[in-house]
Amino acid sequence: MGKVIAVANQKGGVGKTTSAVNLSACLAYLNHKVLLVDIDPQGNATSGVGINKADMDQCIYNVLVEDLEAEKVCVPTNVEKLDIIPATIQLAGAEIELVPTISREVRLKKAIDSVKDNYDFVIIDCPPSLGLLTINSLTAADSVLIPVQCEYYALEGLSQLLNTIRLVQKHLNKELMIEGVLLTMLDARTNLGIQVIEEVKKYFQDKVYKSVIPRNIRLGEAPSHGQPIILYDPKSRGAEVYLDLAKEVIANGERVRERN
Ligand code: ADP
Ligand code: MG
């Protein structure tokens, strides 16, 4: 049964989509069957794996709001073993349309539960907010991966995210765990990045991944070619580090299984 990981941080531009797309593609490259779920109306993860949003007449919106079967919107991507449930701008309405509906917080969970046996990992790319779409993601997930950008105010706002995680644990998903904290966009030329790493490690301790994502031009370019880094430039530093991260995620899963 697939492990469901939500990539969440209500701040925009911290590397959620880049990490969701590239972690998914690297897990698939390492021979795992992966489903990427785009739950951000901007649909950046969808275009990041080569899907033309204009060609899509159905997306995660129809699953959440109209009860369409999830299996009907799982489509293959340009990476072998990686499928995606796409998002289009239609999803922008869901945040409000879901408010008066029954079991509005568990709609994504029901959808993912119906397909997760087909996959080893399900990775959810969350929008930059703590609204109903992110709550749905945290409710559907086994764990949360939190990307934190290596910049001055890195930890700011994380208490709100942690608070939301605690509320979801209390009311909707008792089993939700923190999968790990991923430091992103490290600029190796400055001392600031190193200071931020130390600060984040002091706070999250062994939850911080050893793989730290550098600022890498190729990672920034890949989305405009509709390709994960492992296709766009497999020899780049960005590809290497996301592969290392995928190996850490796999190893963490094995460690947890051994403990139980
Ligand atoms: P979020 O999903 O949190 O809003 P994104 O993953 O979309 O953040 O990243 C924001 C922008 O920064 C995008 O244009 C992306 O291509 C770029 N970016 C993300 N990570 C890196 C990186 N490690 N190196 C260079 N550019 C990056
Ligand atoms: Mg994003």
XYZ file of C-alpha atoms and ligand atoms in Angstrom:
288
model
C 0.000 0.000 0.000
C 1.404 3.385 -1.013
C 2.829 5.804 1.492
C 1.174 9.214 1.151
C 3.414 12.254 1.657
C 2.078 15.841 1.538
C 4.621 18.516 0.567
C 3.386 21.539 2.496
C 4.354 25.047 3.579
C 1.929 27.938 3.328
C 4.703 30.226 2.113
C 4.926 30.521 -1.659
C 8.174 30.077 -3.545
C 9.949 27.862 -0.987
C 10.383 24.901 -3.353
C 7.255 22.811 -2.685
C 6.462 22.111 -6.336
C 10.100 21.681 -7.354
C 10.519 19.186 -4.510
C 7.224 17.335 -5.110
C 7.954 16.942 -8.841
C 11.595 15.968 -8.475
C 11.182 13.711 -5.442
C 8.359 11.912 -7.308
C 10.430 11.562 -10.488
C 13.494 10.338 -8.557
C 11.461 7.772 -6.591
C 10.101 6.533 -9.943
C 13.630 6.496 -11.398
C 14.615 4.300 -8.430
C 11.966 1.839 -9.594
C 9.052 2.748 -7.322
C 5.561 3.261 -8.675
C 4.602 6.850 -7.859
C 1.480 8.996 -8.080
C 1.943 12.769 -7.937
C -1.209 14.620 -6.897
C -1.399 18.290 -7.871
C -3.711 20.116 -5.482
C -2.532 23.654 -6.285
C -4.836 25.560 -8.693
C -1.726 27.012 -10.332
C -1.047 23.516 -11.671
C 2.731 23.953 -11.705
C 3.394 20.313 -10.833
C 1.106 19.299 -13.714
C 3.013 21.332 -16.298
C 6.302 20.386 -14.602
C 5.844 16.764 -15.725
C 4.984 17.685 -19.295
C 1.184 17.766 -19.125
C -0.526 20.500 -21.131
C -3.241 21.836 -18.825
C -5.236 23.157 -21.777
C -5.676 19.560 -23.018
C -7.211 18.395 -19.742
C -10.969 18.362 -19.502
C -10.938 16.671 -16.090
C -8.689 17.165 -13.110
C -8.559 16.842 -9.326
C -11.382 19.406 -9.154
C -13.888 16.923 -10.612
C -12.776 14.339 -8.044
C -13.067 16.677 -5.053
C -16.228 18.536 -5.989
C -18.085 16.169 -8.335
C -17.112 12.787 -6.880
C -15.462 11.594 -10.093
C -13.490 8.369 -9.468
C -9.829 9.196 -8.864
C -8.664 6.377 -11.111
C -10.252 8.172 -14.065
C -7.887 11.136 -13.707
C -4.613 9.277 -13.024
C -2.595 9.921 -16.185
C 0.917 8.797 -17.145
C 3.724 11.384 -17.342
C 6.919 11.624 -19.343
C 8.684 9.697 -16.538
C 8.278 5.930 -16.517
C 6.453 4.655 -13.377
C 5.197 8.160 -12.552
C 1.498 9.020 -12.899
C -0.154 12.301 -11.991
C -3.590 13.513 -10.985
C -3.429 16.953 -12.633
C -4.778 20.293 -11.470
C -6.097 23.052 -13.693
C -7.232 26.553 -12.840
C -10.730 25.109 -12.383
C -9.500 23.991 -8.956
C -9.376 27.612 -7.817
C -13.124 27.454 -7.176
C -12.914 24.310 -5.044
C -11.719 26.057 -1.898
C -15.037 27.899 -1.718
C -17.304 25.326 -3.376
C -16.252 22.686 -0.845
C -17.207 24.775 2.186
C -20.887 23.765 2.353
C -20.334 20.126 1.302
C -20.486 17.035 3.499
C -17.161 15.630 4.738
C -15.369 18.452 2.990
C -12.048 17.772 4.765
C -11.841 14.085 3.822
C -12.623 14.217 0.106
C -9.021 13.944 -1.034
C -8.388 11.141 1.462
C -11.269 9.102 0.000
C -9.964 9.695 -3.509
C -6.378 8.755 -2.673
C -7.411 5.738 -0.594
C -9.194 4.380 -3.659
C -5.999 4.339 -5.777
C -3.071 4.126 -3.372
C -2.812 0.335 -3.553
C -1.580 0.801 -7.141
C 1.442 2.808 -5.962
C 4.457 2.683 -3.630
C 4.344 6.440 -2.999
C 1.722 9.144 -3.410
C 3.189 12.673 -3.271
C 0.833 15.650 -2.867
C 1.932 19.122 -3.998
C 0.030 21.564 -1.729
C -0.947 25.170 -2.521
C 0.652 28.081 -0.645
C -2.082 28.409 1.982
C -3.483 26.625 5.007
C -6.989 26.505 3.516
C -9.287 23.597 2.787
C -7.105 22.127 0.020
C -4.099 21.878 2.332
C -6.294 20.509 5.153
C -7.555 17.861 2.701
C -3.934 17.003 1.874
C -2.876 16.712 5.517
C -5.936 14.560 6.206
C -5.104 12.259 3.293
C -1.400 11.967 4.149
C 0.615 9.575 6.271
C 3.231 12.277 6.703
C 4.231 15.845 5.788
C 7.447 16.893 4.081
C 8.174 20.553 4.835
C 10.439 22.454 2.428
C 12.174 25.386 4.122
C 14.009 27.938 2.033
C 17.517 28.797 3.259
C 16.914 32.506 3.768
C 16.638 34.956 6.643
C 13.048 34.467 8.134
C 13.194 30.761 7.207
C 11.465 29.618 10.390
C 8.923 32.403 10.340
C 5.430 31.123 9.653
C 6.379 27.535 10.429
C 4.630 27.729 13.808
C 1.345 28.308 11.938
C 1.993 25.240 9.801
C 2.897 23.147 12.864
C -0.243 24.384 14.593
C -2.364 23.320 11.617
C -0.644 19.923 11.641
C -1.512 19.544 15.367
C -5.151 20.478 14.713
C -5.380 17.938 11.896
C -3.804 15.317 14.181
C -6.357 16.103 16.860
C -9.502 16.173 14.747
C -8.968 14.510 11.384
C -5.857 12.340 11.123
C -4.361 11.042 14.371
C -1.597 9.151 12.564
C -0.168 12.145 10.662
C 3.606 12.394 11.125
C 6.316 14.801 10.093
C 8.178 13.005 7.327
C 11.052 15.454 7.290
C 12.210 19.033 6.835
C 13.937 19.784 3.538
C 16.273 22.747 3.237
C 15.986 24.263 -0.231
C 17.694 26.855 -2.438
C 20.914 26.969 -0.472
C 23.289 29.553 -1.850
C 26.679 28.096 -0.996
C 28.384 31.462 -1.500
C 26.861 33.054 1.586
C 27.245 32.383 5.304
C 23.589 33.090 5.806
C 22.602 29.691 4.373
C 24.852 27.897 6.861
C 23.358 29.880 9.749
C 19.834 29.028 8.617
C 20.731 25.330 8.381
C 21.973 25.405 11.988
C 18.904 27.227 13.194
C 16.512 24.814 11.460
C 18.480 21.812 12.784
C 18.319 23.180 16.327
C 14.545 23.305 16.019
C 13.766 20.137 14.053
C 16.857 18.052 14.976
C 16.976 14.651 13.276
C 13.879 15.480 11.210
C 16.078 17.566 8.868
C 17.192 15.688 5.744
C 20.918 15.336 5.171
C 20.294 16.210 1.525
C 20.212 19.990 1.212
C 18.927 21.310 -2.141
C 21.298 23.921 -3.611
C 20.207 26.849 -5.707
C 20.795 25.354 -9.144
C 20.102 27.009 -12.475
C 19.123 23.729 -14.136
C 16.466 23.107 -11.444
C 15.006 26.515 -12.210
C 15.021 25.861 -15.973
C 13.547 22.352 -16.001
C 9.862 23.339 -15.449
C 9.798 25.517 -18.564
C 10.724 22.374 -20.525
C 8.020 20.347 -18.783
C 10.613 17.955 -17.432
C 11.747 16.836 -13.988
C 15.478 17.392 -13.495
C 16.232 13.679 -13.858
C 15.123 13.951 -17.511
C 16.187 17.520 -18.215
C 19.743 17.232 -16.919
C 20.446 13.975 -15.076
C 24.098 14.942 -14.500
C 23.317 18.256 -12.796
C 23.898 18.860 -9.113
C 20.140 19.333 -8.692
C 19.425 15.854 -10.073
C 22.079 14.309 -7.815
C 20.676 15.881 -4.658
C 17.028 15.061 -5.391
C 18.138 11.456 -6.014
C 19.877 11.481 -2.626
C 16.696 12.848 -1.054
C 14.627 10.065 -2.660
C 17.039 7.505 -1.184
C 16.642 9.100 2.268
C 12.847 8.991 1.970
C 12.982 5.304 0.989
C 15.405 4.488 3.845
C 13.255 6.347 6.412
C 10.242 4.322 5.321
C 12.183 1.082 5.772
C 13.367 2.151 9.237
C 9.807 2.910 10.349
C 8.594 -0.456 9.004
C 11.328 -2.300 10.949
C 10.337 -0.533 14.168
C 6.671 -1.513 13.845
P 6.512 26.709 -4.306
O 5.865 25.523 -4.932
O 6.801 26.517 -2.846
O 5.753 27.969 -4.552
P 8.519 26.401 -6.387
O 9.014 25.001 -6.280
O 7.523 26.678 -7.442
O 7.959 26.891 -4.970
O 9.799 27.345 -6.545
C 9.681 28.738 -6.746
C 10.569 29.151 -7.908
O 11.933 28.888 -7.604
C 10.289 28.406 -9.195
O 10.468 29.292 -10.275
C 11.334 27.301 -9.232
O 11.663 26.907 -10.554
C 12.504 27.984 -8.543
N 13.327 27.022 -7.772
C 12.895 26.164 -6.840
N 13.911 25.458 -6.293
C 15.025 25.904 -6.913
C 16.418 25.580 -6.787
N 16.860 24.677 -5.914
N 17.296 26.247 -7.587
C 16.860 27.183 -8.464
N 15.576 27.529 -8.626
C 14.654 26.903 -7.861
Mg 3.976 25.331 -5.888
